[in-house]
CSV table of C-alpha atoms and ligand atoms in Angstrom, one decimal:
chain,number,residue,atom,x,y,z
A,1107,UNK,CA,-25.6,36.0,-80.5
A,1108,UNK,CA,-26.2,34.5,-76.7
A,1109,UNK,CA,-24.5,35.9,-73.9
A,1110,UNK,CA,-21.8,33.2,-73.9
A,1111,UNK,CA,-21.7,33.0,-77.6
A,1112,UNK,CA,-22.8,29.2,-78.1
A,1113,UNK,CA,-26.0,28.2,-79.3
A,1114,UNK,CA,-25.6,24.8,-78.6
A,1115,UNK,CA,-24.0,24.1,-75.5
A,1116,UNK,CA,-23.2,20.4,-74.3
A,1117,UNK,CA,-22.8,21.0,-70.3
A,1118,UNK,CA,-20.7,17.7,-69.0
A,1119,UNK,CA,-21.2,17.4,-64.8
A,1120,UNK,CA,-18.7,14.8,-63.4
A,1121,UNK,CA,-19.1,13.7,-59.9
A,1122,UNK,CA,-18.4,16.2,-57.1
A,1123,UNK,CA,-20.6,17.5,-54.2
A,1124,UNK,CA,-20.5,21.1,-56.2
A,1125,UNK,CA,-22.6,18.9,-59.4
A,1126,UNK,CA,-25.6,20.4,-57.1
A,1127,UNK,CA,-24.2,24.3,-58.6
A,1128,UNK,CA,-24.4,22.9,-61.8
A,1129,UNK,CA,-28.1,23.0,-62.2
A,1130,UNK,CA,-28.4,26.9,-61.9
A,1131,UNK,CA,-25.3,26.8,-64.1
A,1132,UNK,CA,-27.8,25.0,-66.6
A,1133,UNK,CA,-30.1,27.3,-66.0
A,1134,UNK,CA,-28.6,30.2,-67.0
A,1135,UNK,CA,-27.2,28.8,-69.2
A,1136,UNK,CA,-30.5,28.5,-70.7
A,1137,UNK,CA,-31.4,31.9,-70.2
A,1138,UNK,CA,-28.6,33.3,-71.8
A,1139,UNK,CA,-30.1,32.3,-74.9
A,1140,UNK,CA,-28.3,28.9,-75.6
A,1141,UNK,CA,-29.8,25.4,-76.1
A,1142,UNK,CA,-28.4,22.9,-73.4
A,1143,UNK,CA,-27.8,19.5,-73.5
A,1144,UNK,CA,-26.7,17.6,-70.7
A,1145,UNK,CA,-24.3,14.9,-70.6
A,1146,UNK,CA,-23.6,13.1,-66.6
A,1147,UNK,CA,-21.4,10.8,-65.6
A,1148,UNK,CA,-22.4,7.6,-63.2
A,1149,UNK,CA,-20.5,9.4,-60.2
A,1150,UNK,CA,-22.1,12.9,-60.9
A,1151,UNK,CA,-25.8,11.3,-61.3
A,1152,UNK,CA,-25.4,10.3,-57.8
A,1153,UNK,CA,-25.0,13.9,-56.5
A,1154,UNK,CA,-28.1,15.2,-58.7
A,1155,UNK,CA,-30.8,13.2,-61.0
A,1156,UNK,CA,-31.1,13.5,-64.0
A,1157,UNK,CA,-34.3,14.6,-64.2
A,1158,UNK,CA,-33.6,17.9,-62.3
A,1159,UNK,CA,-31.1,18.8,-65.3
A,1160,UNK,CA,-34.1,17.4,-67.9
A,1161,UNK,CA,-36.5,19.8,-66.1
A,1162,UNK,CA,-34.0,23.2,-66.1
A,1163,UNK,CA,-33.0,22.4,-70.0
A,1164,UNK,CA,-36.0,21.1,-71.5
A,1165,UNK,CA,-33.8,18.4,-72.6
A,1166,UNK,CA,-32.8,14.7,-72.3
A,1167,UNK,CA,-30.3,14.0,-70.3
A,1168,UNK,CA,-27.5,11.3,-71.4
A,1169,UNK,CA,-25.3,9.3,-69.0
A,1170,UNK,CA,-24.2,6.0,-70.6
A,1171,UNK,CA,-22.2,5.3,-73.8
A,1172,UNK,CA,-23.7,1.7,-74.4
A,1173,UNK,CA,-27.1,3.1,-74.6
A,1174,UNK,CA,-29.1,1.3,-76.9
A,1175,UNK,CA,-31.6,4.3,-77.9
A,1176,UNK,CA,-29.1,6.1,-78.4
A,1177,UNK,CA,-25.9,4.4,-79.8
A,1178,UNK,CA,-27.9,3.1,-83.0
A,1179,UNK,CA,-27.2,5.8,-85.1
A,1180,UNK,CA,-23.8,6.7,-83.1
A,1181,UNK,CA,-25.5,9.3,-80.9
A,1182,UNK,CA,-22.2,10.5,-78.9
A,1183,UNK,CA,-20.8,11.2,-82.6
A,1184,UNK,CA,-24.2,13.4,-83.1
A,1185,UNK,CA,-24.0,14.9,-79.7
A,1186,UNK,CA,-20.4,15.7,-80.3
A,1187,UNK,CA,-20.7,17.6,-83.6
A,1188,UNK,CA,-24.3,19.2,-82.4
A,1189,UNK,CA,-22.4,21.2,-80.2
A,1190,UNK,CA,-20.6,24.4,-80.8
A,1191,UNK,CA,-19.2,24.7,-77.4
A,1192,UNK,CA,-18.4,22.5,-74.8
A,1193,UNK,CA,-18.1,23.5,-71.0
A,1194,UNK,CA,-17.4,20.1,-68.2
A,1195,UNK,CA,-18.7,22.1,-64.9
A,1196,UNK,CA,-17.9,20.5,-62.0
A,1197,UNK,CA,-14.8,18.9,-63.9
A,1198,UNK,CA,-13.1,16.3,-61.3
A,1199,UNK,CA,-9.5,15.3,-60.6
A,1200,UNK,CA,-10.6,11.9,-62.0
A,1201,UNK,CA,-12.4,13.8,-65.3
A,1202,UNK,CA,-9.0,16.0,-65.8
A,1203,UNK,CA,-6.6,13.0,-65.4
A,1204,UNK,CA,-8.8,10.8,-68.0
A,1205,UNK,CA,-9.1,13.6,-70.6
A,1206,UNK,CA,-5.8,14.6,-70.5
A,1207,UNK,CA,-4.6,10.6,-71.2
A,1208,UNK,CA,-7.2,10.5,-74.0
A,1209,UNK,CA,-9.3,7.8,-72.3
A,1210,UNK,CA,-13.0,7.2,-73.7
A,1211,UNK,CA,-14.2,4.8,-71.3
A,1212,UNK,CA,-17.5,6.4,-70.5
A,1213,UNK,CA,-20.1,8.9,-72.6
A,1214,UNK,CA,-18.6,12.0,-71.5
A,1215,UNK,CA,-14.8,11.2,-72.0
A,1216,UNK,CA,-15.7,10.1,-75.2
A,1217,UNK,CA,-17.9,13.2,-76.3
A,1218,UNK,CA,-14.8,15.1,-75.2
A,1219,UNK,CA,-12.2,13.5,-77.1
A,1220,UNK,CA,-14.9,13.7,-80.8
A,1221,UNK,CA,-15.9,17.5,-79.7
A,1222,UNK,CA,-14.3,19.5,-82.0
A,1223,UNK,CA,-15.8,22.9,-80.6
A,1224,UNK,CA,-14.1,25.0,-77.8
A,1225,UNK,CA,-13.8,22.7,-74.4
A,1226,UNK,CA,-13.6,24.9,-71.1
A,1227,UNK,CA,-13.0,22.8,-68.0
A,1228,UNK,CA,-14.6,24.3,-64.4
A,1229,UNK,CA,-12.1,22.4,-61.7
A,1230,UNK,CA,-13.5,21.7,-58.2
A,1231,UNK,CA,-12.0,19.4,-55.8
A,1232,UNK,CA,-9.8,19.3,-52.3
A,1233,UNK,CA,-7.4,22.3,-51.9
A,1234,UNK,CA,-4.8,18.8,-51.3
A,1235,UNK,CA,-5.8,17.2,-54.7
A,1236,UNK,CA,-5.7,20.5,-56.2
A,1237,UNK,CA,-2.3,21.3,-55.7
A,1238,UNK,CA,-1.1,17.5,-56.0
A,1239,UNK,CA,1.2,17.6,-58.7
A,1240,UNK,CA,-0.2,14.9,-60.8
A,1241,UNK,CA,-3.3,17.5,-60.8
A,1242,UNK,CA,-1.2,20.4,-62.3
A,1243,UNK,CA,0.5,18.5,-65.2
A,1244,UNK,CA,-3.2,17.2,-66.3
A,1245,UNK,CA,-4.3,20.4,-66.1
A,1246,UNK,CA,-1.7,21.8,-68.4
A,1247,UNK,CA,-1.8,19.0,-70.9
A,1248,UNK,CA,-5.3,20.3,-71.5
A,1249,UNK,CA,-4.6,23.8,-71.4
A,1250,UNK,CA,-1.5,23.3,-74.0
A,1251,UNK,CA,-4.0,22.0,-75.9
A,1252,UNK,CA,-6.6,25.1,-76.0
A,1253,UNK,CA,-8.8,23.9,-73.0
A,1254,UNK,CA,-10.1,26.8,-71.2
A,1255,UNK,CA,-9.5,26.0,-67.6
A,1256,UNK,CA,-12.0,28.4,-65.6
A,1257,UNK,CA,-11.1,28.9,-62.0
A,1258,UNK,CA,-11.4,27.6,-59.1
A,1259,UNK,CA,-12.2,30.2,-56.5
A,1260,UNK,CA,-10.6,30.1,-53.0
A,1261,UNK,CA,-12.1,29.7,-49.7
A,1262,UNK,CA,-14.2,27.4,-47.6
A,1263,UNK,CA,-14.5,23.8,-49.2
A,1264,UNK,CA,-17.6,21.0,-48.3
A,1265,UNK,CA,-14.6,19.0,-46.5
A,1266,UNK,CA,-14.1,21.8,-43.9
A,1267,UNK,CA,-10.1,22.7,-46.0
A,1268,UNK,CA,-9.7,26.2,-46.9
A,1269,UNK,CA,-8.0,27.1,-50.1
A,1270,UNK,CA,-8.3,27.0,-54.1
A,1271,UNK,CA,-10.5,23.8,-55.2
A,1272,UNK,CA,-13.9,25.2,-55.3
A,1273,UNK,CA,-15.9,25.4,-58.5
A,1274,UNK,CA,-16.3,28.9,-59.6
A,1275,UNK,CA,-20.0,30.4,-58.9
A,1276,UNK,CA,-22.5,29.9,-62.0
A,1277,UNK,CA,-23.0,33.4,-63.0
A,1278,UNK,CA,-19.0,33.9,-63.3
A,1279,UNK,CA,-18.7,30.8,-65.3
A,1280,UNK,CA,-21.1,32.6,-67.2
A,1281,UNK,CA,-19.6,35.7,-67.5
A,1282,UNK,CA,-16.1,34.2,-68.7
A,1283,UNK,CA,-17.7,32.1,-70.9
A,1284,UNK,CA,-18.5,35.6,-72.5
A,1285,UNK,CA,-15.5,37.0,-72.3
A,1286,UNK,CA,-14.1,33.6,-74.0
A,1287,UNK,CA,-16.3,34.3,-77.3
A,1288,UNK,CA,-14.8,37.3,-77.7
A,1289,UNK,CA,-11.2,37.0,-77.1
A,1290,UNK,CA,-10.2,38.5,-80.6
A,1291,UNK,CA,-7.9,41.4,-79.0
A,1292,UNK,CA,-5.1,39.3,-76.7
A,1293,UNK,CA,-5.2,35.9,-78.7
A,1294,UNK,CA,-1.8,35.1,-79.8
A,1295,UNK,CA,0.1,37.8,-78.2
A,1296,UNK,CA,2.7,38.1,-76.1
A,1297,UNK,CA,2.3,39.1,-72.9
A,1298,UNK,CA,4.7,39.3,-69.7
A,1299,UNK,CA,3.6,39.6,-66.4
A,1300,UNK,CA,5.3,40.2,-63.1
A,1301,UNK,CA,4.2,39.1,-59.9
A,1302,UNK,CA,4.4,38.5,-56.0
A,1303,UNK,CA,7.3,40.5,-54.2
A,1304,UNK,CA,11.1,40.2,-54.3
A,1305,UNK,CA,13.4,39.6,-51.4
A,1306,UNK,CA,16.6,41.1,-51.2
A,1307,UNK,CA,19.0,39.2,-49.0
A,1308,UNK,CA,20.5,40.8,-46.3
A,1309,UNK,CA,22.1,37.3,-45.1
A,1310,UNK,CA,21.8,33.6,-45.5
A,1311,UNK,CA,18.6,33.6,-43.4
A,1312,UNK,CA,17.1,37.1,-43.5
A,1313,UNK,CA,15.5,39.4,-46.6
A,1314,UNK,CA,14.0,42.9,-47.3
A,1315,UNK,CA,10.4,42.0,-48.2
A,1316,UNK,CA,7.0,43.0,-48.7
A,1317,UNK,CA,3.6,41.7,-48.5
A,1318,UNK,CA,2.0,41.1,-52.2
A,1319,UNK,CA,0.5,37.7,-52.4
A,1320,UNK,CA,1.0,37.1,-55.9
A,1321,UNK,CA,-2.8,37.3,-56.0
A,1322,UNK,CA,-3.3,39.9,-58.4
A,1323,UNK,CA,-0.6,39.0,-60.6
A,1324,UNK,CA,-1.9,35.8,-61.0
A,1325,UNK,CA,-5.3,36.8,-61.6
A,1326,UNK,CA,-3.7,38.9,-64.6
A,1327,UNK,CA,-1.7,36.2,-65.9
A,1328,UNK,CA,-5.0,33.4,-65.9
A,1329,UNK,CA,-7.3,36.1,-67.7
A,1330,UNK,CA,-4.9,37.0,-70.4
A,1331,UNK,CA,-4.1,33.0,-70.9
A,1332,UNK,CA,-8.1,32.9,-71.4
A,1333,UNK,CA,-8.4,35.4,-73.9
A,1334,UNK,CA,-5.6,33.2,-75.9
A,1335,UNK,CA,-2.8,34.7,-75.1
A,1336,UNK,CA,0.7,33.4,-74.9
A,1337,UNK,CA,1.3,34.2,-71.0
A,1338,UNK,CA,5.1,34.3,-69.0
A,1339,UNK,CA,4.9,35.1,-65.8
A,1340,UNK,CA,7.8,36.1,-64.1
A,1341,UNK,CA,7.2,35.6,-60.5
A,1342,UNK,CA,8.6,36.3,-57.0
A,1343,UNK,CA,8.5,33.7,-53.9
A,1344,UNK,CA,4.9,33.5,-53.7
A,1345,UNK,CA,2.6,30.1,-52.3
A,1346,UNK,CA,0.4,29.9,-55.4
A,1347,UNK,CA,0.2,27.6,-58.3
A,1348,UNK,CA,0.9,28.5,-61.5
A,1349,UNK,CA,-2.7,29.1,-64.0
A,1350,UNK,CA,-2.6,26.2,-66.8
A,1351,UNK,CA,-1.2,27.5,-69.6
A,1352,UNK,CA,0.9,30.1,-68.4
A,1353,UNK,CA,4.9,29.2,-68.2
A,1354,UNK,CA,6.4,30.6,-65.0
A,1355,UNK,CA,9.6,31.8,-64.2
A,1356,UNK,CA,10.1,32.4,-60.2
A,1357,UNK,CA,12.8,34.9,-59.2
A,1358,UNK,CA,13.6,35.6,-55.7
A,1359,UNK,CA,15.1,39.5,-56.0
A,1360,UNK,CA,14.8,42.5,-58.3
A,1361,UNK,CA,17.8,41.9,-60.2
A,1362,UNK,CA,16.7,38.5,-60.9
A,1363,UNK,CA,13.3,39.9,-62.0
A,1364,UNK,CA,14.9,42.6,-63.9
A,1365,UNK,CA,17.0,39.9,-65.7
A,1366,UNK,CA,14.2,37.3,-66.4
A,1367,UNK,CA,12.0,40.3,-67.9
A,1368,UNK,CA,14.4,41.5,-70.5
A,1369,UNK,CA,15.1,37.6,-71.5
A,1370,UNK,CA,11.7,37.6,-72.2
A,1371,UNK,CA,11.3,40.8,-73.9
A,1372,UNK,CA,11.4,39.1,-77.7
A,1373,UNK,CA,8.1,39.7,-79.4
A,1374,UNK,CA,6.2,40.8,-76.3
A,1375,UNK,CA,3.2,43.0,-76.8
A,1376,UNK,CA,2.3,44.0,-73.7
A,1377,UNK,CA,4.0,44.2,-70.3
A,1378,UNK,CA,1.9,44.1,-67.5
A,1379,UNK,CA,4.1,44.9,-64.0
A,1380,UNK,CA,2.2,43.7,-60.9
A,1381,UNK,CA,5.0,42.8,-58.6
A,1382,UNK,CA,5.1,44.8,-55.8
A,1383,UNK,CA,9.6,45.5,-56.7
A,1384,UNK,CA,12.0,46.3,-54.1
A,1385,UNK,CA,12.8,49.8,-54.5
A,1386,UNK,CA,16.1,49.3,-52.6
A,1387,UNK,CA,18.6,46.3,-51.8
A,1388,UNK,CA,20.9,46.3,-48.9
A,1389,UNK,CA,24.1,47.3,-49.9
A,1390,UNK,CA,25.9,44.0,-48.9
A,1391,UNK,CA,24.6,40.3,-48.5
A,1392,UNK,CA,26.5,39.1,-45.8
A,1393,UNK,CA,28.0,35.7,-46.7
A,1394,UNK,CA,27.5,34.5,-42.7
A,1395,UNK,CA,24.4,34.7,-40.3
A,1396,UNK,CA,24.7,38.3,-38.8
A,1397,UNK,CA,25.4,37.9,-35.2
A,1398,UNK,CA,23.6,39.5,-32.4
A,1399,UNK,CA,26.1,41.6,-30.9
A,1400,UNK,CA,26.0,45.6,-31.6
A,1401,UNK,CA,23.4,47.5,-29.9
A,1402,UNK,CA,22.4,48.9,-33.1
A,1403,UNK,CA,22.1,47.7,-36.4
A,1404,UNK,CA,22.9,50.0,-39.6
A,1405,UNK,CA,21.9,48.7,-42.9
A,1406,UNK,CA,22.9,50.8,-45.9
A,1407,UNK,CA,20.7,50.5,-48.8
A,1408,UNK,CA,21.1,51.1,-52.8
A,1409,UNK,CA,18.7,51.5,-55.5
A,1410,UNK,CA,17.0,48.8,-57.9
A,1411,UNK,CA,16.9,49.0,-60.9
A,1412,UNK,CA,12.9,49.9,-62.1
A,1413,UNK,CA,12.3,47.2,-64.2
A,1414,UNK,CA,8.7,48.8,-65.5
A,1415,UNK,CA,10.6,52.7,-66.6
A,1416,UNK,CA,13.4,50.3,-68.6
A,1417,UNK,CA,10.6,48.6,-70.6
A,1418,UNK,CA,8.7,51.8,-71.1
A,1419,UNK,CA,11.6,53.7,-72.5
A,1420,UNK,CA,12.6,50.8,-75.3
A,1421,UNK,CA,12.4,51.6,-78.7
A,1422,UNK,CA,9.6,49.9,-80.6
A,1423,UNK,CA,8.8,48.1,-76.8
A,1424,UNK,CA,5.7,46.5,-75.5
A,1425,UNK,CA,2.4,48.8,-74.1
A,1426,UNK,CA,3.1,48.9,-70.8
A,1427,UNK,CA,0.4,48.2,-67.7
A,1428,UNK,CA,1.8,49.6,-64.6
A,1429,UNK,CA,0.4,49.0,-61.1
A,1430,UNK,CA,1.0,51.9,-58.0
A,1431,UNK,CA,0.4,50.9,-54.2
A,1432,UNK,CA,-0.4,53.9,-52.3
A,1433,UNK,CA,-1.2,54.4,-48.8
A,1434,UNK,CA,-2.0,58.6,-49.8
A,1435,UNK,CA,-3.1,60.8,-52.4
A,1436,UNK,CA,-4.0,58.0,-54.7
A,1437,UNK,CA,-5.3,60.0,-57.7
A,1438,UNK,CA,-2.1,62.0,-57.8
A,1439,UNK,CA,0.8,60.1,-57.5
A,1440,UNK,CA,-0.7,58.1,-59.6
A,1441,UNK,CA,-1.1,60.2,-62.5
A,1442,UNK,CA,2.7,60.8,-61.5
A,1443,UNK,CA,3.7,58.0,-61.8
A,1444,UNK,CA,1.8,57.1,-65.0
A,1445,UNK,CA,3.7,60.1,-66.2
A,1446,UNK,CA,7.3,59.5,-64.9
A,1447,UNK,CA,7.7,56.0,-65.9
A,1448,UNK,CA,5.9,57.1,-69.4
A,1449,UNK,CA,3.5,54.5,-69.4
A,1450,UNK,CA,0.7,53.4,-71.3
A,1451,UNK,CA,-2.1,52.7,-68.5
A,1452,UNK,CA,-1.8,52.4,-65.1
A,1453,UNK,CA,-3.8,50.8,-62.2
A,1454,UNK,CA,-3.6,52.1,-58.9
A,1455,UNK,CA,-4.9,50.6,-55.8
A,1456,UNK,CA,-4.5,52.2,-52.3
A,1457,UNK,CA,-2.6,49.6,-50.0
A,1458,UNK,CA,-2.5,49.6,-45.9
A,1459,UNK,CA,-4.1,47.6,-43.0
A,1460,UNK,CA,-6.3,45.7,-44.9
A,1461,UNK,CA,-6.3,46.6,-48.6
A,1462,UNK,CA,-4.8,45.7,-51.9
A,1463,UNK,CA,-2.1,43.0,-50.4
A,1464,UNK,CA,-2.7,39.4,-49.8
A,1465,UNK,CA,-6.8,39.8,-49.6
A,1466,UNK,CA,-8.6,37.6,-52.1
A,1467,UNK,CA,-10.3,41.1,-53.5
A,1468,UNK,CA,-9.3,44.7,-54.5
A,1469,UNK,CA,-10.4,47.5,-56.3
A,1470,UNK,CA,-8.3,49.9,-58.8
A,1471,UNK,CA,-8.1,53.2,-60.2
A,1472,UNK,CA,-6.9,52.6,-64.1
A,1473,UNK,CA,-5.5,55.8,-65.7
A,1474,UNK,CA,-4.1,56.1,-68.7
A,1475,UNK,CA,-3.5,59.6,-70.3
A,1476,UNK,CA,-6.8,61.8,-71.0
A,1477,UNK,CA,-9.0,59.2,-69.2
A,1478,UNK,CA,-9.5,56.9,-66.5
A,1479,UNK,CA,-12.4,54.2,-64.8
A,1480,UNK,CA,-12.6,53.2,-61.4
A,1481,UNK,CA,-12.9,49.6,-60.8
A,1482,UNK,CA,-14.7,48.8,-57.3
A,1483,UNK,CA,-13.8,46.5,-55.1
A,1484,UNK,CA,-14.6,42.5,-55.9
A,1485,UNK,CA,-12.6,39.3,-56.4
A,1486,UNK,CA,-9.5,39.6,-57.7
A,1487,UNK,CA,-9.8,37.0,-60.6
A,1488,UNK,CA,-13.2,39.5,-61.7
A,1489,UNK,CA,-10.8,42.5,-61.5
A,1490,UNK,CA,-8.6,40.8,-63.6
A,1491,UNK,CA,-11.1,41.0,-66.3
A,1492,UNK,CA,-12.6,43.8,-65.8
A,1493,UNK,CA,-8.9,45.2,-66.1
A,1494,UNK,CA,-8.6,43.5,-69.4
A,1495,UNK,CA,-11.5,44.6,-70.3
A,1496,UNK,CA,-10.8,48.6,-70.1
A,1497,UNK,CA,-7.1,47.5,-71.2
A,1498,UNK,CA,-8.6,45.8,-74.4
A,1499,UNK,CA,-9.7,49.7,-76.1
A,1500,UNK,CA,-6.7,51.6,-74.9
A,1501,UNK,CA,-4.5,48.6,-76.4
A,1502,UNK,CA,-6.3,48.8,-79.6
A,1503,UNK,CA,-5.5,52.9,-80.1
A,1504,UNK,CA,-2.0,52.0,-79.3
A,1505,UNK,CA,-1.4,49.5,-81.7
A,1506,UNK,CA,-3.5,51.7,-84.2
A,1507,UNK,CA,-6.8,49.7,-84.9
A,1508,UNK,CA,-9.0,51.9,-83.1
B,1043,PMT,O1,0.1,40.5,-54.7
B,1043,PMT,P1,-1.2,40.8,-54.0
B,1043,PMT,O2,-1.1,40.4,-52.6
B,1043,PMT,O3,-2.4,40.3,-54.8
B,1043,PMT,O4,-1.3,42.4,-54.0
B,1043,PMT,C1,-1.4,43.1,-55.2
B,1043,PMT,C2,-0.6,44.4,-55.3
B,1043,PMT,C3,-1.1,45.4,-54.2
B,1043,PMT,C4,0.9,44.1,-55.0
B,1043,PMT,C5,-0.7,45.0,-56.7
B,1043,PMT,O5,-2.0,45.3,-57.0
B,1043,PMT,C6,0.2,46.2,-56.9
B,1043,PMT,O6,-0.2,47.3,-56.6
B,1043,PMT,N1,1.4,46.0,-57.5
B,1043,PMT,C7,2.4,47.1,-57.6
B,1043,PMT,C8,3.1,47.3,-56.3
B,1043,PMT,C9,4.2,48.3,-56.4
B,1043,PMT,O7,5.3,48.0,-56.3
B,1043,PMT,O8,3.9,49.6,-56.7
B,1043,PMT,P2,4.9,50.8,-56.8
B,1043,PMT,O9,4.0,52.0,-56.8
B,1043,PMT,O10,6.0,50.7,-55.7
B,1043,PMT,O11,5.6,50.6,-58.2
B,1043,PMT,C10,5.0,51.1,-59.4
B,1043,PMT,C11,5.2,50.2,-60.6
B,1043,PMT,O12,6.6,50.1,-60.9
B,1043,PMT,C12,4.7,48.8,-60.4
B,1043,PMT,O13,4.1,48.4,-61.6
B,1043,PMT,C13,5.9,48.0,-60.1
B,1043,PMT,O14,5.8,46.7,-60.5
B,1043,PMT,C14,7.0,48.7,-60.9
B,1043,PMT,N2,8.4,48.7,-60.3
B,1043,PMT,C15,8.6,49.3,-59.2
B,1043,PMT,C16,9.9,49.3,-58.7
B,1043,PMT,C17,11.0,48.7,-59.4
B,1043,PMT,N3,12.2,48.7,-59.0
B,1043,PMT,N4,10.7,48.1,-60.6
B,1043,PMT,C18,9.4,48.1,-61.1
B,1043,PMT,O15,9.1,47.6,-62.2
């Protein structure tokens, strides 16, 4: 077995500036034991020659479907069922929209739509293009129909933008390719995540709020989705877009959270709680502005329901992840929490000045009764996975298949 479980991988490289990551994506590709064939497209053989993929894989590279050679005994048919897996790395705006309308027009659209092996896409473009709506519908055509979309990461872009668009780093593409292969635990079930914060009115203009990004939740949400899991995320106002493949339900305040959860609750395996829940509402929304006229300002406050305790106490319910933010004693309120709610696992991460909230990265202490594993600090989209992974053993003694 190779480390990304194919033995014979067909890498596709469309034409963006991050085609030039793709060659030490080829090569360790190679070196995790698989035989690579590369397949280019005009644009992408612009950015890098062919030759340099030739050189890392030991192999020919193809970029034209009317190739003579080639097409004379119906080599894209050949290439197509040679493969066992399938991975377009950088995979364009332009390369998304065609293969989600079924278009064949060159070698590698073509290769795509007669591959019957498992496809993952690795997205890179503008943060604008990204987020451009015509984007996100392509994107979950393909994941709707078992495309593997694999990032992108966040941050500085070649065009001077900041902001998701960016094609994943080789050795991560790597990695979840791994964690792909063996997704046996988490495909097809039924999984409901919260997310972001809520905001409990206190007027037509003003809220009781907190910091959480969404991040982490979404993280969650995108790695279950990749194992093959059916993913809802119910989320609070947040400025992200939703992973392909997952179907989102936004919520503004802990009620509405609370109620979107137990619609969901049908079926659902596991229940992983991420949002960072209001513990208390104001008493009263005020139907009008309040007005700037008492020296001081009183706001009386009642309790929330906690969503997470509710789910853990049903009959017959879900397992239950749970998620503490503390700013003291992290170990032990933890383990108090992991206690009081009666939940399955929980992962704590301390949370202040500059930790746990909006960052990009975290780190979390996962507990779950008679054992726990720290988690350090890295991306959050890793931590996600690593999460899973420690999740995937604890799930199994749960549901009795240790
Ligand atoms: O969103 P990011 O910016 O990426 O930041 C991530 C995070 C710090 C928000 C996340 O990692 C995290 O810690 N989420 C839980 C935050 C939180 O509300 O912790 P808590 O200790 O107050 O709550 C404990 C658990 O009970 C949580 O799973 C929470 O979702 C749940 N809860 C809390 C109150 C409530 N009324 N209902 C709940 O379900």
């Amino acid at each position: 077995m190779t480390q990304t479980g194919a033995q014979n991988l067909l890498l596709g490289v469309t034409g963006g500036i991050s085609a030039y990551k793709s060659v030490e994506l080829a090569r360790l590709l190679v070196a995790s034991g698989a035989e690579v064939r590369v397949v280019m497209t005009e644009a992408a053989a612009r950015f890098v020659a062919p030759l340099t993929f030739q050189a890392v894989t030991g192999n020919p590279v193809r970029c034209h479907l009317f190739d003579e050679e080639h097409e004379a005994a119906m080599g894209h048919i050949e290439l197509a069922r040679w493969a066992d897996q399938m991975l377009i790395a950088p995979a364009t705006a332009n390369f998304l929209a065609r293969a989600a309308h079924g278009l064949a027009d060159d070698l590698l659209s073509a290769l795509y739509l007669a591959c019957s092996a498992p496809v993952s896409m690795a997205p890179a473009m503008n943060v604008h293009m990204w987020r451009h709506a015509a984007v996100q519908q392509n994107l979950s055509v393909l994941a709707s129909r078992g495309v593997s979309i694999l990032g992108p990461a966040s941050g500085e872009q070649a065009c001077g933008d900041v902001g998701p668009g960016r094609m994943l780093e080789p050795a991560d593409i790597v990695a979840m390719l791994g964690s792909l292969s063996h997704r046996g635990v988490f495909a097809g079930k039924k999984v409901v995540v919260t997310a972001g914060p809520t905001q409990e009115a206190i007027d037509p203009v003003r809220f009781v709020g907190n910091r959480s990004s969404g991040k982490m939740g979404f993280a969650l949400a995108e790695a279950f989705v990749r194992q093959g899991a059916e993913v809802v995320l119910v989320s609070g106002p947040v400025a992200l877009s939703t992973p392909p493949g997952v179907r989102r339900i936004n919520v503004q305040t802990a009620l509405q959270m609370h109620k979107a959860v137990f619609d969901n609750m049908e079926r659902t395996d596991i229940f992983a709680s991420c949002a960072a829940v209001a513990d208390y509402r104001p008493e009263r929304s005020e139907k009008q502005k309040i007005k700037k006229a008492a020296e001081k300002l009183v706001l009386g406050m009642v309790k929330n329901p906690d969503i997470l305790a509710e789910v853990a106490a049903l009959k017959d319910g879900p397992f239950t992840l749970g998620f503490a933010a503390e700013t003291e004693n992290l170990v032990e309120n933890a383990r108090a929490k992991l206690r009081a709610k009666k939940l399955d696992m929980l992962a704590a991460n301390p949370v202040g000045d500059d930790l746990g909230f909006e960052r990009d990265d975290n780190a979390l202490l996962v507990i779950w009764p008679g054992g726990e594993k720290q988690l350090p600090v890295q991306d959050k989209r890793k931590l996600a996975q690593s999460l899973l992974d420690v999740l995937e053993q604890q799930y199994l003694t749960h549901a009795g298949h240790s």
